[in-house]
Short mmCIF file of C-alpha atoms and ligand atoms in Angstrom, two decimals:
data_model
loop_
_atom_site.label_atom_id
_atom_site.label_comp_id
_atom_site.label_asym_id
_atom_site.label_seq_id
_atom_site.Cartn_x
_atom_site.Cartn_y
_atom_site.Cartn_z
CA MET A 759 34.56 19.33 -3.70
CA SER A 760 30.93 19.09 -2.69
CA GLN A 761 31.23 15.32 -2.80
CA LEU A 762 34.06 15.55 -0.36
CA ALA A 763 31.89 17.72 1.85
CA THR A 764 29.11 15.12 1.72
CA VAL A 765 31.49 12.33 2.69
CA TRP A 766 32.80 14.46 5.53
CA SER A 767 29.38 15.31 6.86
CA ARG A 768 28.30 11.64 6.59
CA TYR A 769 31.40 10.69 8.52
CA ARG A 770 30.66 13.31 11.15
CA SER A 771 27.09 12.16 11.50
CA ILE A 772 28.35 8.88 12.98
CA PRO A 773 28.61 9.37 16.76
CA LEU A 774 32.18 10.03 17.75
CA VAL A 775 32.36 7.11 20.14
CA TYR A 776 31.68 4.62 17.30
CA ARG A 777 34.33 6.22 15.13
CA ILE A 778 36.87 6.01 17.93
CA GLY A 779 35.75 2.46 18.77
CA THR A 780 36.27 1.42 15.16
CA ALA A 781 39.69 3.07 15.11
CA PHE A 782 40.52 1.14 18.29
CA VAL A 783 39.67 -2.22 16.73
CA LEU A 784 41.20 -1.50 13.32
CA GLY A 785 44.36 -0.10 14.89
CA SER A 786 44.75 -3.24 17.03
CA LEU A 787 44.30 -5.51 14.01
CA VAL A 788 46.72 -3.51 11.88
CA GLY A 789 49.27 -3.63 14.70
CA LEU A 790 48.97 -7.41 14.98
CA ALA A 791 49.14 -7.87 11.20
CA VAL A 792 52.02 -5.50 10.50
CA GLY A 793 54.08 -6.03 13.65
CA GLN A 794 57.04 -3.89 14.60
CA PRO A 795 56.80 -1.33 11.72
CA ALA A 796 53.40 -0.27 13.09
CA THR A 797 55.19 1.31 16.03
CA GLN A 798 56.20 4.10 13.62
CA LEU A 799 52.68 5.43 14.06
CA GLN A 800 53.28 6.13 17.75
CA PRO A 801 53.89 9.91 17.32
CA LEU A 802 50.42 10.33 15.82
CA GLY A 803 48.98 8.80 18.99
CA ASP A 804 51.27 10.80 21.24
CA ILE A 805 49.90 14.02 19.76
CA PHE A 806 46.41 12.98 20.85
CA VAL A 807 47.56 12.31 24.40
CA GLN A 808 49.44 15.60 24.44
CA LEU A 809 46.42 17.54 23.18
CA LEU A 810 44.33 16.14 26.01
CA SER A 811 47.08 16.79 28.55
CA MET A 812 47.19 20.39 27.37
CA LEU A 813 43.63 20.85 28.64
CA ILE A 814 43.94 19.25 32.09
CA ILE A 815 45.12 22.19 34.20
CA PRO A 816 43.03 24.89 32.47
CA ILE A 817 39.87 22.82 32.72
CA ILE A 818 40.45 22.10 36.43
CA VAL A 819 41.13 25.76 37.23
CA PHE A 820 38.20 27.12 35.21
CA THR A 821 35.58 24.67 36.43
CA LEU A 822 36.70 24.72 40.06
CA LEU A 823 36.58 28.52 40.17
CA MET A 824 33.25 28.47 38.41
CA GLY A 825 31.95 26.06 41.07
CA ALA A 826 33.46 28.06 43.93
CA ARG A 827 30.72 30.60 43.47
CA ARG A 828 28.31 28.23 45.12
CA LEU A 829 30.59 26.53 47.62
CA THR A 830 30.47 27.34 51.31
CA PRO A 831 33.06 25.63 53.54
CA SER A 832 30.38 23.47 55.15
CA LYS A 833 29.06 22.39 51.76
CA LEU A 834 32.58 21.66 50.56
CA GLY A 835 33.24 19.64 53.71
CA LYS A 836 30.05 17.65 53.26
CA ILE A 837 30.61 16.96 49.55
CA GLY A 838 34.28 16.20 50.20
CA GLY A 839 33.44 13.69 52.93
CA GLN A 840 30.89 11.90 50.80
CA VAL A 841 33.19 11.77 47.77
CA VAL A 842 36.21 10.49 49.68
CA GLY A 843 34.10 8.00 51.68
CA LEU A 844 32.53 6.49 48.58
CA TYR A 845 35.87 6.44 46.78
CA ALA A 846 37.44 4.45 49.62
CA ILE A 847 34.56 1.98 49.94
CA THR A 848 34.35 1.25 46.20
CA SER A 849 38.12 0.80 45.94
CA ALA A 850 38.08 -1.73 48.80
CA LEU A 851 35.21 -3.59 47.13
CA ALA A 852 37.22 -3.62 43.90
CA VAL A 853 40.13 -5.45 45.54
CA VAL A 854 37.71 -8.00 46.99
CA VAL A 855 36.22 -8.58 43.52
CA GLY A 856 39.72 -8.91 42.04
CA LEU A 857 40.76 -11.45 44.68
CA ALA A 858 37.54 -13.44 44.39
CA VAL A 859 37.60 -13.76 40.61
CA SER A 860 41.30 -14.52 40.58
CA ASN A 861 40.86 -17.22 43.25
CA LEU A 862 38.22 -18.84 41.06
CA ILE A 863 40.11 -18.71 37.77
CA ASN A 864 43.60 -19.20 39.19
CA PRO A 865 45.67 -17.48 36.49
CA GLY A 866 49.38 -18.18 36.58
CA ALA A 867 49.15 -21.80 37.64
CA GLY A 868 51.46 -23.73 35.33
CA LEU A 869 53.33 -20.66 34.09
CA GLU A 870 56.99 -20.29 34.91
CA LEU A 871 58.70 -17.18 35.98
CA THR A 872 61.36 -16.77 33.30
CA GLU A 873 63.20 -13.90 31.66
CA ALA A 874 62.10 -11.78 34.55
CA GLU A 875 63.70 -8.52 35.47
CA ALA A 876 63.00 -6.98 38.81
CA GLY A 877 60.83 -3.89 38.65
CA SER A 878 63.09 -0.92 39.09
CA ALA A 879 60.53 1.82 39.66
CA GLU A 880 59.59 2.76 43.17
CA ALA A 881 56.17 3.24 44.67
CA PRO A 882 55.57 6.63 46.25
CA ASP A 883 55.50 7.00 50.01
CA ILE A 884 52.02 7.75 51.39
CA VAL A 885 53.38 10.53 53.67
CA GLU A 886 54.96 12.15 50.63
CA VAL A 887 51.63 12.00 48.83
CA ILE A 888 49.87 13.78 51.71
CA MET A 889 52.62 16.39 52.02
CA GLY A 890 52.40 16.96 48.30
CA ILE A 891 48.84 18.26 48.58
CA VAL A 892 49.97 21.70 49.74
CA PRO A 893 51.88 23.42 46.97
CA ALA A 894 54.96 25.39 47.94
CA ASN A 895 54.39 27.28 44.73
CA PRO A 896 51.00 27.08 42.99
CA ILE A 897 52.36 28.20 39.65
CA SER A 898 54.99 25.48 39.57
CA ALA A 899 52.37 22.93 40.65
CA MET A 900 50.33 23.98 37.62
CA ALA A 901 53.39 23.99 35.38
CA GLU A 902 54.25 20.47 36.47
CA GLY A 903 50.67 19.31 36.14
CA ASN A 904 50.35 18.17 39.76
CA ILE A 905 46.62 17.83 40.19
CA LEU A 906 46.21 17.58 43.97
CA PRO A 907 48.13 20.75 44.90
CA VAL A 908 46.36 22.61 42.10
CA ILE A 909 42.95 21.55 43.46
CA PHE A 910 44.04 22.64 46.93
CA PHE A 911 45.18 26.08 45.83
CA VAL A 912 42.26 26.78 43.52
CA ILE A 913 39.69 25.82 46.17
CA VAL A 914 41.35 28.10 48.71
CA PHE A 915 41.51 30.92 46.15
CA GLY A 916 37.93 30.38 45.00
CA TYR A 917 36.66 30.38 48.54
CA ALA A 918 38.59 33.58 49.33
CA LEU A 919 37.03 35.22 46.27
CA ALA A 920 33.57 34.26 47.49
CA VAL A 921 34.35 35.67 50.96
CA VAL A 922 35.63 38.93 49.46
CA GLN A 923 32.49 39.26 47.41
CA GLU A 924 30.21 38.74 50.39
CA SER A 925 32.10 41.14 52.63
CA ASP A 926 30.63 44.55 53.43
CA GLU A 927 34.03 46.12 53.69
CA VAL A 928 35.01 45.92 50.04
CA SER A 929 34.13 48.54 47.46
CA GLU A 930 31.57 47.88 44.81
CA GLY A 931 34.37 47.80 42.26
CA VAL A 932 36.11 44.93 44.01
CA SER A 933 32.87 43.06 44.36
CA ARG A 934 32.18 43.53 40.65
CA GLY A 935 35.73 42.39 39.94
CA VAL A 936 35.11 39.11 41.71
CA GLU A 937 31.90 38.65 39.78
CA SER A 938 33.85 39.22 36.57
CA ILE A 939 36.47 36.66 37.53
CA PHE A 940 33.73 34.08 38.06
CA ASP A 941 32.17 35.02 34.71
CA ILE A 942 35.50 34.79 32.91
CA MET A 943 36.12 31.37 34.43
CA GLU A 944 32.75 30.21 33.20
CA ALA A 945 33.56 31.46 29.72
CA GLY A 946 36.95 29.77 29.89
CA ALA A 947 35.36 26.46 30.92
CA GLU A 948 32.86 26.62 28.07
CA ALA A 949 35.70 27.22 25.62
CA MET A 950 37.62 24.25 27.05
CA PHE A 951 34.62 21.95 26.52
CA LYS A 952 34.58 23.03 22.88
CA ILE A 953 38.28 22.30 22.52
CA VAL A 954 37.77 18.85 24.03
CA TRP A 955 35.42 17.96 21.19
CA GLY A 956 37.88 19.24 18.62
CA VAL A 957 40.63 17.12 20.16
CA MET A 958 38.32 14.09 20.20
CA GLU A 959 37.77 14.46 16.46
CA TYR A 960 41.50 14.01 16.04
CA GLY A 961 41.26 11.15 18.54
CA VAL A 962 40.04 8.87 15.76
CA VAL A 963 43.47 9.09 14.16
CA GLY A 964 45.25 9.15 17.51
CA VAL A 965 43.58 6.03 18.86
CA PHE A 966 44.21 4.11 15.64
CA ALA A 967 47.90 4.98 15.91
CA LEU A 968 48.14 4.15 19.61
CA MET A 969 46.56 0.73 19.20
CA ALA A 970 48.56 -0.15 16.08
CA SER A 971 51.71 0.73 17.94
CA VAL A 972 50.84 -1.27 21.09
CA PHE A 973 49.96 -4.44 19.24
CA GLY A 974 52.77 -3.94 16.73
CA GLN A 975 55.16 -3.90 19.66
CA ALA A 976 53.68 -6.76 21.66
CA GLY A 977 52.76 -9.26 18.92
CA VAL A 978 50.62 -12.35 19.39
CA ASP A 979 53.43 -14.56 20.71
CA ALA A 980 54.13 -12.27 23.60
CA ILE A 981 50.49 -11.90 24.49
CA LEU A 982 49.29 -15.52 24.42
CA PRO A 983 50.92 -16.83 27.61
CA PHE A 984 49.11 -14.09 29.49
CA ALA A 985 45.71 -14.78 27.98
CA LEU A 986 44.32 -16.21 31.22
CA LEU A 987 45.55 -13.26 33.26
CA MET A 988 43.95 -10.87 30.78
CA ALA A 989 40.71 -12.82 30.81
CA THR A 990 40.66 -12.85 34.62
CA LEU A 991 41.13 -9.09 34.73
CA ALA A 992 38.51 -8.56 32.03
CA ILE A 993 35.94 -10.66 33.92
CA ALA A 994 36.72 -8.99 37.24
CA VAL A 995 36.47 -5.42 35.93
CA THR A 996 33.26 -6.22 34.08
CA LEU A 997 31.80 -7.68 37.25
CA HIS A 998 32.90 -4.71 39.34
CA ILE A 999 31.52 -2.16 36.90
CA ALA A 1000 28.26 -4.10 36.54
CA VAL A 1001 27.63 -4.79 40.22
CA VAL A 1002 29.25 -1.94 42.13
CA HIS A 1003 29.15 0.97 39.68
CA LEU A 1004 26.02 0.26 37.67
CA GLY A 1005 24.06 -1.79 40.18
CA GLY A 1006 25.04 -0.18 43.47
CA LEU A 1007 25.89 3.42 42.66
CA VAL A 1008 23.81 4.18 39.59
CA MET A 1009 20.70 2.03 40.07
CA LEU A 1010 20.40 1.69 43.82
CA LEU A 1011 21.78 4.96 45.13
CA SER A 1012 21.08 7.30 42.20
CA ARG A 1013 17.93 5.53 40.98
CA GLN A 1014 18.98 5.95 37.36
CA SER A 1015 19.28 3.69 34.36
CA PRO A 1016 22.70 2.08 33.88
CA VAL A 1017 22.24 2.34 30.12
CA ASP A 1018 21.88 6.11 30.40
CA PHE A 1019 24.96 6.20 32.57
CA LEU A 1020 27.02 4.27 30.03
CA ARG A 1021 25.72 6.39 27.17
CA GLY A 1022 26.55 9.57 29.02
CA GLY A 1023 30.05 8.51 29.95
CA ARG A 1024 30.97 6.59 26.84
CA ASP A 1025 33.36 9.20 25.42
CA ALA A 1026 35.32 9.26 28.66
CA LEU A 1027 35.31 5.46 28.96
CA VAL A 1028 36.55 4.90 25.43
CA THR A 1029 39.20 7.59 25.86
CA ALA A 1030 40.42 5.93 29.06
CA LEU A 1031 40.62 2.63 27.23
CA SER A 1032 42.61 4.28 24.46
CA ILE A 1033 45.11 6.41 26.32
CA ARG A 1034 45.29 4.54 29.65
CA SER A 1035 45.54 7.65 31.76
CA SER A 1036 42.89 8.92 34.19
CA SER A 1037 44.46 12.37 34.26
CA GLY A 1038 44.72 12.54 30.50
CA THR A 1039 41.07 11.54 30.20
CA LEU A 1040 40.00 14.17 32.73
CA PRO A 1041 39.00 16.86 30.21
CA VAL A 1042 36.68 14.36 28.51
CA THR A 1043 35.31 13.02 31.82
CA MET A 1044 34.49 16.57 32.93
CA THR A 1045 32.88 17.42 29.60
CA ASN A 1046 30.68 14.32 29.86
CA ALA A 1047 29.70 15.20 33.44
CA GLU A 1048 28.79 18.75 32.44
CA GLU A 1049 27.07 18.18 29.12
CA ASN A 1050 25.61 14.66 29.33
CA PHE A 1051 25.08 14.07 33.03
CA LYS A 1052 24.01 17.67 33.76
CA ILE A 1053 25.90 17.58 37.03
CA ASP A 1054 26.64 20.92 38.67
CA GLU A 1055 30.27 22.03 38.51
CA SER A 1056 30.29 22.56 42.27
CA VAL A 1057 30.44 18.77 42.56
CA TYR A 1058 32.23 17.41 39.50
CA SER A 1059 34.90 20.15 39.30
CA PHE A 1060 36.09 18.84 42.65
CA SER A 1061 35.23 15.15 42.61
CA LEU A 1062 36.55 14.27 39.15
CA PRO A 1063 40.09 15.71 39.37
CA LEU A 1064 40.32 14.27 42.87
CA GLY A 1065 39.05 10.92 41.61
CA ALA A 1066 41.57 10.89 38.77
CA THR A 1067 44.33 10.82 41.36
CA ILE A 1068 42.92 9.07 44.40
CA ASN A 1069 40.10 6.84 43.19
CA MET A 1070 41.28 3.89 41.17
CA ASP A 1071 38.98 0.92 41.37
CA GLY A 1072 40.57 -0.78 38.38
CA THR A 1073 44.08 -0.31 39.71
CA ALA A 1074 43.08 -1.60 43.15
CA LEU A 1075 41.26 -4.57 41.66
CA TYR A 1076 44.31 -5.40 39.55
CA GLN A 1077 46.44 -5.70 42.69
CA GLY A 1078 44.09 -8.38 43.95
CA VAL A 1079 44.18 -10.27 40.67
CA VAL A 1080 47.97 -10.19 40.43
CA ALA A 1081 48.45 -11.14 44.09
CA ILE A 1082 46.84 -14.51 43.32
CA PHE A 1083 48.60 -14.73 39.94
CA ALA A 1084 51.99 -14.14 41.58
CA ALA A 1085 51.29 -16.65 44.34
CA ASN A 1086 50.35 -19.23 41.71
CA LEU A 1087 53.53 -18.53 39.75
CA VAL A 1088 55.67 -19.49 42.71
CA GLY A 1089 53.27 -22.14 43.95
CA VAL A 1090 52.17 -20.67 47.27
CA GLN A 1091 48.68 -20.49 48.66
CA LEU A 1092 47.53 -17.17 50.13
CA GLY A 1093 45.52 -17.45 53.34
CA LEU A 1094 42.54 -15.32 54.27
CA ALA A 1095 44.58 -12.99 56.49
CA GLU A 1096 47.09 -12.43 53.73
CA GLN A 1097 44.33 -11.71 51.25
CA LEU A 1098 42.78 -9.21 53.65
CA SER A 1099 46.12 -7.46 53.96
CA VAL A 1100 46.11 -7.16 50.18
CA VAL A 1101 42.86 -5.17 50.43
CA ALA A 1102 44.43 -2.63 52.78
CA VAL A 1103 47.68 -2.28 50.87
CA ALA A 1104 45.99 -2.17 47.47
CA VAL A 1105 43.57 0.58 48.50
CA LEU A 1106 46.43 2.68 49.86
CA ALA A 1107 48.52 1.96 46.78
CA SER A 1108 45.69 3.00 44.47
CA ILE A 1109 45.23 6.25 46.39
CA GLY A 1110 48.91 7.03 46.12
CA ALA A 1111 49.13 6.12 42.44
CA ALA A 1112 49.08 8.95 39.92
CA GLY A 1113 46.54 8.66 37.11
CA VAL A 1114 49.10 8.10 34.38
CA PRO A 1115 49.96 5.04 32.28
CA GLY A 1116 51.55 2.15 34.07
CA THR A 1117 51.41 3.29 37.70
CA GLY A 1118 49.30 0.27 38.61
CA LEU A 1119 52.25 -1.89 37.60
CA ILE A 1120 54.60 0.02 39.86
CA MET A 1121 52.14 -0.21 42.74
CA LEU A 1122 52.43 -3.99 42.53
CA THR A 1123 55.76 -3.73 44.27
CA LEU A 1124 53.94 -2.70 47.46
CA VAL A 1125 51.54 -5.63 47.38
CA LEU A 1126 54.21 -8.17 46.44
CA THR A 1127 56.54 -6.92 49.16
CA GLN A 1128 53.72 -7.12 51.70
CA LEU A 1129 53.12 -10.75 50.74
CA GLY A 1130 56.78 -11.66 50.45
CA LEU A 1131 56.32 -12.62 46.82
CA PRO A 1132 59.09 -12.10 44.23
CA LEU A 1133 59.24 -8.61 42.75
CA GLU A 1134 60.26 -10.22 39.46
CA VAL A 1135 56.55 -10.64 38.78
CA VAL A 1136 56.48 -6.94 37.93
CA GLY A 1137 58.96 -7.47 35.13
CA PHE A 1138 57.14 -10.60 34.06
CA VAL A 1139 53.82 -8.87 33.43
CA ALA A 1140 55.34 -5.59 32.22
CA GLY A 1141 55.20 -6.69 28.58
CA VAL A 1142 51.42 -7.00 28.58
CA ASP A 1143 50.80 -4.09 30.93
CA PRO A 1144 49.95 -1.69 28.10
CA ILE A 1145 46.95 -3.96 27.47
CA LEU A 1146 45.97 -4.61 31.11
CA ASP A 1147 46.31 -0.93 31.96
CA ARG A 1148 43.51 -0.03 29.56
CA MET A 1149 41.01 -2.17 31.46
CA ARG A 1150 42.18 -0.69 34.76
CA THR A 1151 41.93 2.89 33.58
CA MET A 1152 38.46 2.45 32.10
CA THR A 1153 37.29 1.01 35.41
CA ASN A 1154 38.89 3.92 37.26
CA ILE A 1155 36.95 6.44 35.17
CA SER A 1156 33.68 4.54 35.50
CA GLY A 1157 34.12 4.66 39.30
CA ASP A 1158 34.83 8.40 39.31
CA LEU A 1159 31.72 9.14 37.27
CA ALA A 1160 29.45 6.81 39.24
CA VAL A 1161 30.49 8.23 42.63
CA THR A 1162 30.16 11.77 41.27
CA THR A 1163 26.61 11.00 40.12
CA VAL A 1164 25.61 9.71 43.56
CA VAL A 1165 27.14 12.63 45.44
CA ALA A 1166 25.54 15.08 43.00
CA LYS A 1167 22.18 13.46 43.67
CA TRP A 1168 22.68 13.61 47.44
CA ASN A 1169 23.40 17.33 47.16
CA GLY A 1170 20.69 18.24 44.68
CA ALA A 1171 23.39 19.10 42.14
CA VAL A 1172 22.19 17.13 39.12
CA ASP A 1173 19.31 17.56 36.75
CA PHE A 1174 17.97 14.06 36.14
CA ALA A 1175 15.26 15.41 33.86
CA SER A 1176 17.65 16.52 31.14
CA GLY A 1177 20.86 15.48 29.39
CA VAL A 1178 21.37 11.79 28.94
CA TRP A 1179 18.93 11.01 31.77
CA GLY A 1180 15.99 12.54 29.98
CA GLU A 1181 15.10 11.22 26.61
CA GLY A 1182 17.17 11.96 23.54
CA THR A 1183 20.75 11.41 22.56
CA PRO A 1184 23.69 12.56 24.65
CA ALA A 1185 23.90 16.31 24.28
CA ALA A 1186 27.61 16.17 23.89
CA THR A 1187 27.87 14.00 20.81
CA PRO A 1188 29.01 16.78 18.58
CA ALA A 1189 28.25 15.09 15.27
CA ASP A 1190 24.91 16.77 14.90
CA ASP A 1191 26.06 20.14 16.11
N1 LIG B 692 46.77 4.04 34.13
C1 LIG B 692 45.93 4.06 35.28
C2 LIG B 692 45.20 5.38 35.37
O1 LIG B 692 45.65 6.37 34.83
C3 LIG B 692 46.66 3.79 36.53
C4 LIG B 692 47.21 2.39 36.48
O2 LIG B 692 48.26 2.17 35.91
O3 LIG B 692 46.54 1.48 36.98
O4 LIG B 692 44.17 5.48 35.95
#
């Protein structure tokens, strides 16, 4: 028994991110080796995704209300403007990077569009997205897990609480009540961060199962023809993360070390890679921002849930890569004007896309329609999308965290002397708890 305990504590002393990383690689290899039967493991992976999803709404509500204590409307407006502005600029840059790398590598030349089915899913209308921000019923928005209307309602509610508390007309009891609500929210948020780490422990099993199932399903034969497309995307996202996120946002604007940034956000990045959902990763992203980056909740509780839905650098970049890929498949050359139109459409598409698996694929319909390219391309790449989506989602999360760091710095809402920025290991690696 005590031997078992020793093995367990040795295992736990390895940082979580390495254990999940190993599970990722082993799961992929097992999937490739075993093939179809490995898909039986899928439910074990689905439980992991479901456990994370369970935390999304509570963590948004708790942290936003906890942050509302310090938010005045002018501060919210200022932070909101900076966040949205940086999100838009980095997404546009991402499409440019995607187009540039894809123009250089030219994936798709020599491939033939066969066995294609037209993509059946529809991209959401941008007006609908904007209308959807105001919830007709906040409880049903929460029940359905709609992030934007939940953010909207909770900010309004949090602000009203702060106004009530400041007012001279309310009794002391009411004022104390508001104080208690804020305290309870803070307690709730702390508890959620603890649960995140518990869920991540299970993530080792979950990620193994997810990867085994993906590669068991796809198989080497299905993947190989798309190797160049995958490589193009991999190079482009690496370049974007390195230059725009690490170089521009972290080093230049935040004046911090990119290595610290990657160490602080590694749990979120590896989770994004594993479950390919920005929303699903949100609880981990927020935990990393709070515990490793030491960012104040008045910034991240707003910027991260918003980023999970509207800021998708990887998804936007992917549109650029596939635009060239699709043009090569049918043998047309895209001119400069056409490529510029891709930037506009791809940024809008990435804003409208929900942070769930596979939306980037659906968004392709917008870009392809804009360019007059065959929609069959969507069906053509659908088979390898579970692999491409991982790279997109990881890039999306990296962008959310990098912009959040800059905006936190601009607003004096981050402690660069502690957490991952100071010396020492990331506070949140729970192994040595
Ligand atoms: N899966 C991505 C995300 O959740 C969206 C996409 O499909 O590109 O961020």
